[in-house]
XYZ file of N, CA and C in Angstrom:
666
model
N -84.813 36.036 8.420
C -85.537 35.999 7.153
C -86.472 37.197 7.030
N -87.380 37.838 7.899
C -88.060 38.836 8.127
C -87.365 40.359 8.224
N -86.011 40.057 8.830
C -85.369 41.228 8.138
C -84.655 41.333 6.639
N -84.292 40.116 6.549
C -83.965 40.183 5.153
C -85.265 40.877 3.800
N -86.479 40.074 3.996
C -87.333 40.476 3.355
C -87.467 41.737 3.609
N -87.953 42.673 4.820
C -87.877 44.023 4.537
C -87.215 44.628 3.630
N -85.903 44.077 4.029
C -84.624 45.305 3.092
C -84.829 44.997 2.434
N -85.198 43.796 1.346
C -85.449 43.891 -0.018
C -86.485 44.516 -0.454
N -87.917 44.583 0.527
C -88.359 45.641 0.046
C -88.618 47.075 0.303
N -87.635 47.117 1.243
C -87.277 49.013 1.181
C -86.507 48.928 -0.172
N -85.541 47.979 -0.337
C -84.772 48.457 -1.877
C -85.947 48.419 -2.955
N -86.533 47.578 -3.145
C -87.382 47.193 -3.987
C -88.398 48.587 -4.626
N -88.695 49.278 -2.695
C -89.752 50.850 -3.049
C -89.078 51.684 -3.871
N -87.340 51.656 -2.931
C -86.350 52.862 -3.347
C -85.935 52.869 -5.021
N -86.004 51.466 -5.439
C -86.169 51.920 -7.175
C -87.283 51.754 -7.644
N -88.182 51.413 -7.568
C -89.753 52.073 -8.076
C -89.671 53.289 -8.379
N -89.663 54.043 -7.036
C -89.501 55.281 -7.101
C -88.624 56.565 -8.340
N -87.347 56.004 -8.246
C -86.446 55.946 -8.718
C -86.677 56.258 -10.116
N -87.695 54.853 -10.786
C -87.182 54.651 -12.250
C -88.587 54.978 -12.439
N -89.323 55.333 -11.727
C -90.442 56.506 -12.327
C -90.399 58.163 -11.948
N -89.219 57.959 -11.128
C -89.459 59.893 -10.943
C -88.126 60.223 -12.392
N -87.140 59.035 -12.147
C -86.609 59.411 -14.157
C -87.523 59.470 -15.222
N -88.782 58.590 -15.297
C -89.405 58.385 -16.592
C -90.143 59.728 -16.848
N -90.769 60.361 -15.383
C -91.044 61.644 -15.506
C -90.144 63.085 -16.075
N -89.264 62.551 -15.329
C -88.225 63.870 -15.648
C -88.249 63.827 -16.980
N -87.752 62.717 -17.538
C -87.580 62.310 -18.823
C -88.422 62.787 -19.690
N -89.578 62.711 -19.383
C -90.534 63.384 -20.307
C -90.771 64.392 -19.962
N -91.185 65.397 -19.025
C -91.835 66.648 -18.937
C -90.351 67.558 -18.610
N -88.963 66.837 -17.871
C -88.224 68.133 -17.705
C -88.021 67.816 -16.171
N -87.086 68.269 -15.447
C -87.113 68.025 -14.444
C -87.641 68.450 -13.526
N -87.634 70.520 -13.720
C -88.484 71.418 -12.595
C -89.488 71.480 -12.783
N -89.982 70.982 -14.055
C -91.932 70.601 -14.014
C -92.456 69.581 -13.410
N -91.634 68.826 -12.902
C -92.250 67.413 -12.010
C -92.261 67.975 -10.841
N -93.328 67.447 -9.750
C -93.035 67.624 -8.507
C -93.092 66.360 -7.867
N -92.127 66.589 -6.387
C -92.746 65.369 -6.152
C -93.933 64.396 -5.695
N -95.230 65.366 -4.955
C -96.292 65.077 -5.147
C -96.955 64.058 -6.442
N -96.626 64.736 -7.426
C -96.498 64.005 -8.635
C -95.310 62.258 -9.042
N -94.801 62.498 -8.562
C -94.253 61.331 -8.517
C -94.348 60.386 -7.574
N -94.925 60.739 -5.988
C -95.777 59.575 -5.208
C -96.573 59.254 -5.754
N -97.535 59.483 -6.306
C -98.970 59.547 -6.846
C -98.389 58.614 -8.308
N -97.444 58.617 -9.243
C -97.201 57.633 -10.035
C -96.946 56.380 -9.319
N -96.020 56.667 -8.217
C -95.016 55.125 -8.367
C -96.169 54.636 -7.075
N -97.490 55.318 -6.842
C -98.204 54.938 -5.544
C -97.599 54.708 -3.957
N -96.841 55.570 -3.803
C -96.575 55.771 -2.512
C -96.687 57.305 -2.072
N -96.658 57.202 -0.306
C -96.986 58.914 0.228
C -96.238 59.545 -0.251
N -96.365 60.940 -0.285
C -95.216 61.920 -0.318
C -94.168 61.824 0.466
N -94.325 61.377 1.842
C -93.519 61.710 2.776
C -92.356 59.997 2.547
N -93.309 59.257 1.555
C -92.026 58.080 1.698
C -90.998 58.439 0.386
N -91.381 58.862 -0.424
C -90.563 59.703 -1.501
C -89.124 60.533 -0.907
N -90.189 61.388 0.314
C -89.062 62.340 0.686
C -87.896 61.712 1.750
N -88.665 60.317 2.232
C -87.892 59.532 3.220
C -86.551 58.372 2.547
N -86.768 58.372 1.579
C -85.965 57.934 0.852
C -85.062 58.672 -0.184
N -85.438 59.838 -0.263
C -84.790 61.200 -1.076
C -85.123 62.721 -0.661
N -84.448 62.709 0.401
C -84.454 64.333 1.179
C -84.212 64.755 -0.048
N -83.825 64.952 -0.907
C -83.357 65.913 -2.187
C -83.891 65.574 -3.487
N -84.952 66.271 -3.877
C -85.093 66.238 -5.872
C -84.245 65.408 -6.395
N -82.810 66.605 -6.257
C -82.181 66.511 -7.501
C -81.435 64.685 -7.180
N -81.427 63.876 -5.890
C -80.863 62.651 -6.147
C -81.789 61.619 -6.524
N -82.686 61.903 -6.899
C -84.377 61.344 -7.182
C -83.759 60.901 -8.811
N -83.155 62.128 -9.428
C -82.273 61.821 -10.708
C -81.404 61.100 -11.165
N -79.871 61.899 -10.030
C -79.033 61.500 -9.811
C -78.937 60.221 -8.920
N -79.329 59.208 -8.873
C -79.429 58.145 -7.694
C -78.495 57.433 -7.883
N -77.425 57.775 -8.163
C -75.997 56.778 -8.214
C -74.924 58.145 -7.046
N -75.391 58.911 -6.757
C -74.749 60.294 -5.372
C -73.911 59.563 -4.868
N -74.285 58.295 -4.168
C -73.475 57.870 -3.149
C -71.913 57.257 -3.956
N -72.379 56.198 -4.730
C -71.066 55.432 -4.975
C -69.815 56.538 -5.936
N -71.313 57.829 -6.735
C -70.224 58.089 -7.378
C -69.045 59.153 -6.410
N -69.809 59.476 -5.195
C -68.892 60.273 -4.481
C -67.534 59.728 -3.944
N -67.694 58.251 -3.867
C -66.893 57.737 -2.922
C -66.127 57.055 -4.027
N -65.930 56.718 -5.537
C -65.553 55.729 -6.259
C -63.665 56.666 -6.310
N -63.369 57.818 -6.070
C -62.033 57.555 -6.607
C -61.533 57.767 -5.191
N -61.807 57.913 -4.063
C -61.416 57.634 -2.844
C -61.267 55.946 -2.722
N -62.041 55.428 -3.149
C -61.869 53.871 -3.084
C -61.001 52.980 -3.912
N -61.132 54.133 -5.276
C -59.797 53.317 -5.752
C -58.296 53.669 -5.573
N -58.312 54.609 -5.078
C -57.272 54.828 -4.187
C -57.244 54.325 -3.091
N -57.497 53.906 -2.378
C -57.379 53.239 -1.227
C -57.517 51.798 -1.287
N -57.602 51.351 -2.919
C -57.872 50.059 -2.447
C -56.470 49.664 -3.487
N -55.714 50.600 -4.304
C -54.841 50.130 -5.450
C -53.404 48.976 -4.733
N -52.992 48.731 -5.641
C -52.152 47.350 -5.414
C -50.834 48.185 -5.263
N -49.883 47.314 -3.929
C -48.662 47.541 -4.258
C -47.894 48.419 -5.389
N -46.981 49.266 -4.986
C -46.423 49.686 -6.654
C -47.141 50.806 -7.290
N -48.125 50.651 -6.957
C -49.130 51.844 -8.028
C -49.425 53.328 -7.311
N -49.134 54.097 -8.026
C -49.648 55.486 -7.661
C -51.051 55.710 -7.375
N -51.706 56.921 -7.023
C -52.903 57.196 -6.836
C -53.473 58.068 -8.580
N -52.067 58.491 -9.295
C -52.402 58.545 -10.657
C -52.795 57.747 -11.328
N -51.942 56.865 -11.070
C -51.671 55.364 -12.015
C -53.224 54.547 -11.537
N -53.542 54.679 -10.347
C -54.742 53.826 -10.010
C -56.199 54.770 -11.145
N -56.239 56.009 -10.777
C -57.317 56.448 -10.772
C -57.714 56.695 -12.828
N -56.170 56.608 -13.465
C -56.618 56.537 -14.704
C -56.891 55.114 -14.924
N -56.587 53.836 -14.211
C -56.622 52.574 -14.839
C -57.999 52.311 -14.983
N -58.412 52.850 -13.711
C -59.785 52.727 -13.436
C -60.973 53.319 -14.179
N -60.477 54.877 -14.842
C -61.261 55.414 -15.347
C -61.491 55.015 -16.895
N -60.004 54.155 -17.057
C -59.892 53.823 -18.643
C -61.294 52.393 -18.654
N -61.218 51.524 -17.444
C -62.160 50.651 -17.469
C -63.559 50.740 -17.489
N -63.561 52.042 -16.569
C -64.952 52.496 -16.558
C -65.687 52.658 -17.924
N -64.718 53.584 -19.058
C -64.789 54.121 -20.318
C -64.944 52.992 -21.163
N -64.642 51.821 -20.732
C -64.479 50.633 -21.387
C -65.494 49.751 -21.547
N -66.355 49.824 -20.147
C -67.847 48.976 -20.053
C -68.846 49.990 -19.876
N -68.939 51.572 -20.293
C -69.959 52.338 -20.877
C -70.590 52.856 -19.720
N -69.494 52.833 -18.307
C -69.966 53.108 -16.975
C -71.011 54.134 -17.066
N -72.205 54.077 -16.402
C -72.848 56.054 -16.449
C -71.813 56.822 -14.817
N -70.963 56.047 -14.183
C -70.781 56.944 -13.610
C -69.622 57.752 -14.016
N -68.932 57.615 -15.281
C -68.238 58.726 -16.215
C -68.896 59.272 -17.046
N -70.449 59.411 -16.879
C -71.033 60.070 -18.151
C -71.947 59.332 -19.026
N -71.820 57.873 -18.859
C -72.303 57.330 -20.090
C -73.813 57.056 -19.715
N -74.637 58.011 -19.954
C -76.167 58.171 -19.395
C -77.187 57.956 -20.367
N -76.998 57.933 -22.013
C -77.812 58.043 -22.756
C -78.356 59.411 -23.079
N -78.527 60.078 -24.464
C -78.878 60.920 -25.246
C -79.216 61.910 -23.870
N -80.990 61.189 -23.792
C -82.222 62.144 -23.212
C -81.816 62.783 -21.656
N -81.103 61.624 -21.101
C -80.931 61.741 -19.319
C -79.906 62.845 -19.730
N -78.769 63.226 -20.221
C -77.632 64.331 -20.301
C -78.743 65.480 -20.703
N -78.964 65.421 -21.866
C -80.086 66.488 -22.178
C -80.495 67.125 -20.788
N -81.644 66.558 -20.146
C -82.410 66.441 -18.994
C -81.309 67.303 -17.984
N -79.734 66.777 -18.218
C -78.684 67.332 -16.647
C -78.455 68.759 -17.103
N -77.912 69.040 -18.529
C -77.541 70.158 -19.068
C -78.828 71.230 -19.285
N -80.246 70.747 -18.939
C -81.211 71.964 -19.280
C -81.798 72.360 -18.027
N -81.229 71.854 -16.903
C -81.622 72.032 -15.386
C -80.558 72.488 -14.465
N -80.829 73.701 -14.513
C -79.715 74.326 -13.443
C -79.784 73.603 -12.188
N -81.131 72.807 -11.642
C -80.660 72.536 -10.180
C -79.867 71.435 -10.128
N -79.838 70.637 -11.348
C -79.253 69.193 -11.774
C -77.538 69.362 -11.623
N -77.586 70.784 -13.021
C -75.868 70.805 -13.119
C -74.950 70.777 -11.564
N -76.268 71.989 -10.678
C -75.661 72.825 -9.961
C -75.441 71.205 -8.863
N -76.083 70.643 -8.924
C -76.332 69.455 -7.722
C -75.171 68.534 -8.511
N -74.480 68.149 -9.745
C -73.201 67.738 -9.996
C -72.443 68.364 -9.385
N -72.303 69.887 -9.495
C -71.191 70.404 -8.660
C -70.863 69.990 -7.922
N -71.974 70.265 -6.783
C -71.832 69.305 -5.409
C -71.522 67.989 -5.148
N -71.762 67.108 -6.240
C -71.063 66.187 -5.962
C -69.738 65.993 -6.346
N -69.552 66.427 -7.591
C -67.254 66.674 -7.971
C -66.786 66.896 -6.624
N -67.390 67.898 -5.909
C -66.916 68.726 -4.652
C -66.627 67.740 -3.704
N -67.486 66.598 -2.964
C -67.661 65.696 -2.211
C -66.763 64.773 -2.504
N -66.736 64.090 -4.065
C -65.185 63.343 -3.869
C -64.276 64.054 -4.135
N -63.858 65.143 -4.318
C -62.588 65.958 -4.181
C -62.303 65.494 -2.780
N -63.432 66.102 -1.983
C -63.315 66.067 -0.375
C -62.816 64.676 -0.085
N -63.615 63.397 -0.191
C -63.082 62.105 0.212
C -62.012 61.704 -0.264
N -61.531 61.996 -2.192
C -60.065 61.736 -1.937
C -59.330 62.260 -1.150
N -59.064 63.719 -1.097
C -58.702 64.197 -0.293
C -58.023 64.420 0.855
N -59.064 63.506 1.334
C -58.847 62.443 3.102
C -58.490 61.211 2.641
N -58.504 60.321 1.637
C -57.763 59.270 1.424
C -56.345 59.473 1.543
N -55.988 60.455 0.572
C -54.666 61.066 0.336
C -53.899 61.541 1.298
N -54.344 62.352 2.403
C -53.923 62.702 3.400
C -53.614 61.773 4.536
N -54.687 60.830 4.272
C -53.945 59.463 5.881
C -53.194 58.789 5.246
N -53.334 58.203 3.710
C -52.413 57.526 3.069
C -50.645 57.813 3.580
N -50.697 59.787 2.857
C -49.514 60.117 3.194
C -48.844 60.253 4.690
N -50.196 60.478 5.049
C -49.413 60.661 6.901
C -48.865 59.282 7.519
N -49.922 58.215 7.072
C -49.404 56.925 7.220
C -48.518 56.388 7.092
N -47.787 56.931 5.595
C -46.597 56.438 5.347
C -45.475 57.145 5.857
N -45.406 58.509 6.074
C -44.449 59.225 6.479
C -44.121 58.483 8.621
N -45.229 58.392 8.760
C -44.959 58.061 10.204
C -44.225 57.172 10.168
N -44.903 55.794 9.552
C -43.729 54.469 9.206
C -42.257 55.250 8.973
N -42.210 55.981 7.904
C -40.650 56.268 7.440
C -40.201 57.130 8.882
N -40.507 57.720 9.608
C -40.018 58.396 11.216
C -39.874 57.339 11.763
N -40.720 56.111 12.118
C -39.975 54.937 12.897
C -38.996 54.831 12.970
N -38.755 54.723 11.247
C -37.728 53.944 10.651
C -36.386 54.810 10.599
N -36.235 55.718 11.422
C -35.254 56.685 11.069
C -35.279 57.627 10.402
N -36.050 57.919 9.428
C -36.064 58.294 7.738
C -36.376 59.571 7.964
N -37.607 60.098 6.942
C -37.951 61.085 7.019
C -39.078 61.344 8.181
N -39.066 62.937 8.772
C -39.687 63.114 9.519
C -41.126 63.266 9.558
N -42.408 62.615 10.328
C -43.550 62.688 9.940
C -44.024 63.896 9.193
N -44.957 63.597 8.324
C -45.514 64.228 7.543
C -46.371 65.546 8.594
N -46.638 66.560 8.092
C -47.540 68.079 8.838
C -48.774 67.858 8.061
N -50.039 67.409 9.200
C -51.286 67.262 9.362
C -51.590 68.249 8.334
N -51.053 69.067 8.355
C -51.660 70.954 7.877
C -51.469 70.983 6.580
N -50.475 69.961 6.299
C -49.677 70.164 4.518
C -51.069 70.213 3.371
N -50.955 70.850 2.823
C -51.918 71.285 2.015
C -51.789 70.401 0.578
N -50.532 69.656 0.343
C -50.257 68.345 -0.844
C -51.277 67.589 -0.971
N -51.784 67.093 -0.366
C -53.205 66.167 -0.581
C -54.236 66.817 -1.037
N -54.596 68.025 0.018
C -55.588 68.855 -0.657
C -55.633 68.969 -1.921
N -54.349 69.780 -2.449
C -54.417 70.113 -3.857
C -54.279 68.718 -4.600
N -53.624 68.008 -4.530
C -53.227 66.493 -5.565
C -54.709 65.787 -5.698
N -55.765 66.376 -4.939
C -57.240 65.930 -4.795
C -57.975 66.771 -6.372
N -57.543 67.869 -5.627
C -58.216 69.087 -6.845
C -57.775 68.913 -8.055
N -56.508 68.589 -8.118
C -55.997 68.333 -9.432
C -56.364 66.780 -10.510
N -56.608 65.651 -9.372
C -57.162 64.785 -10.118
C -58.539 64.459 -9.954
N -59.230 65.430 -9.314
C -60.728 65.618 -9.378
C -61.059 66.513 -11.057
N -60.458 67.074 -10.906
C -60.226 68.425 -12.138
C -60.784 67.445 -13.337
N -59.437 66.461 -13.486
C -59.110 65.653 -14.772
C -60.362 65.077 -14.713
N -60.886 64.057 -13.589
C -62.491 63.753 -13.362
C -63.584 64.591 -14.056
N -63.455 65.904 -13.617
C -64.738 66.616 -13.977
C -64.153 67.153 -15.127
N -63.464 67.143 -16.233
C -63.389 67.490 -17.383
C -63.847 66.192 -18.502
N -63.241 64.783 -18.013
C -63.586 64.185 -18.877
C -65.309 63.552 -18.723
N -65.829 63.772 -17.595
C -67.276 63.821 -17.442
C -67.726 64.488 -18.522
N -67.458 65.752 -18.150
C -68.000 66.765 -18.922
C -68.550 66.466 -20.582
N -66.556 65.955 -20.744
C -66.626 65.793 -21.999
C -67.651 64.862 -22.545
N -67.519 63.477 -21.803
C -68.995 62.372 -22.057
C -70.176 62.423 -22.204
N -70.693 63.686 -21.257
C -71.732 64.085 -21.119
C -72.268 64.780 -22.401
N -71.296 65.893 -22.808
C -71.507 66.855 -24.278
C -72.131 65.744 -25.342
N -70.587 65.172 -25.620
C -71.280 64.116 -26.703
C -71.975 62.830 -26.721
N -72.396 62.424 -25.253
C -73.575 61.710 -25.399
C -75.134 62.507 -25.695
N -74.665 64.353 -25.353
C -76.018 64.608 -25.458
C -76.316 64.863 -26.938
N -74.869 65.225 -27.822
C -75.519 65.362 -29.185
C -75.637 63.891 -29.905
N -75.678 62.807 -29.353
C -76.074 61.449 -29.933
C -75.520 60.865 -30.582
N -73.751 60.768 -30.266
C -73.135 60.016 -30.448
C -73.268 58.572 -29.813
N -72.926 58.036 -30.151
C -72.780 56.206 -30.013
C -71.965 56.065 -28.757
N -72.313 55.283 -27.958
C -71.314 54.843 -26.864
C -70.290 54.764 -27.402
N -69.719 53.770 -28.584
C -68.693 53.494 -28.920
C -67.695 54.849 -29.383
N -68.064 56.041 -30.213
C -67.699 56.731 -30.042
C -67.355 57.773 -29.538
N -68.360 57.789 -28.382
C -68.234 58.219 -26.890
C -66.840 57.791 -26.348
N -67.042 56.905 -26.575
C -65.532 55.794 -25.492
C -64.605 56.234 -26.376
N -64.077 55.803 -27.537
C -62.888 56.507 -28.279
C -62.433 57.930 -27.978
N -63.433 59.264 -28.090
C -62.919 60.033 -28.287
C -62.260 60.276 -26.127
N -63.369 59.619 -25.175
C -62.872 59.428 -23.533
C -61.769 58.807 -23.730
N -61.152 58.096 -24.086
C -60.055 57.604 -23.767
C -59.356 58.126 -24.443
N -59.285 58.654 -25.398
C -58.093 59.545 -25.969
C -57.514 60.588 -25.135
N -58.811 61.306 -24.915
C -58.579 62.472 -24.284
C -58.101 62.175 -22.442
N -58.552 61.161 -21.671
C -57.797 60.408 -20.715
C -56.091 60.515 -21.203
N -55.797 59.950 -21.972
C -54.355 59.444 -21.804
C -54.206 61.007 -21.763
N -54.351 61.981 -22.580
C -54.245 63.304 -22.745
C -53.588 64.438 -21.520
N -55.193 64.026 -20.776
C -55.099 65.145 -19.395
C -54.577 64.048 -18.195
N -54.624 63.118 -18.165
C -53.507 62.130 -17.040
C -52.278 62.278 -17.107
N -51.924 62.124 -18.866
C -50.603 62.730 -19.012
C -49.893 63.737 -18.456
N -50.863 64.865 -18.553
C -50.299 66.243 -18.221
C -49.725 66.361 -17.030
N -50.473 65.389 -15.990
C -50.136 65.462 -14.405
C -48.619 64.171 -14.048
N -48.405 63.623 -15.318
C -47.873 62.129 -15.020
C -46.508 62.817 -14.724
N -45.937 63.936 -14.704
C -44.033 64.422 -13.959
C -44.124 64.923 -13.359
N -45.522 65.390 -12.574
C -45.391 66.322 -11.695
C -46.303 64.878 -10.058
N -46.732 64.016 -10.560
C -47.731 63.437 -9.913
C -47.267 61.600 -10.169
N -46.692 61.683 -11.113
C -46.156 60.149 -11.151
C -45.825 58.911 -10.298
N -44.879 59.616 -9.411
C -44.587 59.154 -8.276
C -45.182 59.311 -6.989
N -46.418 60.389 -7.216
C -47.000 60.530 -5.742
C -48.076 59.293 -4.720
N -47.724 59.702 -3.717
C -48.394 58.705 -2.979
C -48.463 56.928 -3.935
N -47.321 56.568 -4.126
C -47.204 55.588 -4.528
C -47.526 54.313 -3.098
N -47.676 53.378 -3.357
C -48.022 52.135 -2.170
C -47.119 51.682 -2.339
């Protein structure tokens, strides 16, 4: 019970923190806040700020973790039958569907706030980059996995550690990722409506999924 209570309130500090170093950003901008300034709001040290956010820019961004790992996971977690195409648009169409922010759907001021802060954009980069990387490695044991099975089995001969197919089939549906972000992001910042946020994302989804669906259709299927 005594550890339980802690962790609820380490979680408890970790969004305090959180949803006052946004309310700041929010208002003054992001590189005008420091974080000195934001212990001193949410009343904790500096050093527990920084112990819970080695980095500014995830003080913002505080969804880093899941969003790095979300299309590695749905790839790795898709059903029988389904591609790693087929998984990663179903998913993204759902996301687009319940107004996810981790496709973008952030509200007016917070996009504003990403697009007028170079350390913000530049710290998205870094994260597209990171799940490129983890699909990546999904994709790659997936395929090695299966190719070994098919060498058991007589079949084809294991897959080459070195093959560079995963790599790229990463980049390519990371790509489609960081374009239709993009796109969410634009027109949530000129103040369109979720709802028409979501129409014009899912259009443009079937769009650029398409493009990859004869060259990628069949890949890494389960």
């Amino acid at each position: 019970m005594t550890a339980g209570l802690r962790e609820l309130k380490k979680q408890q500090t970790r969004q305090a923190i959180s949803d006052t170093a946004t309310r700041l950003f929010l208002e003054r901008g992001f590189e005008a806040v420091t974080i000195a300034e934001i212990a001193a709001a949410a009343q904790v040290a500096k050093m527990t700020v920084t112990n819970y956010f080695p980095r500014k820019e995830d003080l913002a961004l505080d969804y880093h973790e899941p969003f790095t790992a979300a299309l590695a996971h749905t790839v790795a977690d898709r059903p029988e039958g389904e591609s790693a195409l087929a998984a990663l648009r179903r998913e993204y169409l759902a996301a687009v569907e319940r107004h996810d922010p981790a496709v973008g759907f952030t509200g007016p001021e917070f996009a504003r706030m990403i697009a007028d802060s170079p350390a913000l954009t530049a710290r998205l980069r870094e994260l597209h980059d990171q799940r490129e990387d983890a699909l990546a490695d999904v994709l790659a044991a997936d395929v090695l996995g299966a190719d070994v099975l098919a060498a058991d089995s007589a079949a084809d001969p294991a897959a080459d550690p070195g093959d560079l197919t995963p790599r790229a089939v990463a980049a390519l549906l990371t790509a489609v990722h960081r374009t239709l972000f993009q796109q969410v992001l634009d027109l949530t910042r000129t103040g369109r409506t979720n709802e028409e946020v979501a129409t014009a994302a899912t259009r443009s989804a079937h769009q650029v999924f398409g493009l990859l669906e004869a060259s990628l259709g069949d890949y890494a299927v389960r």
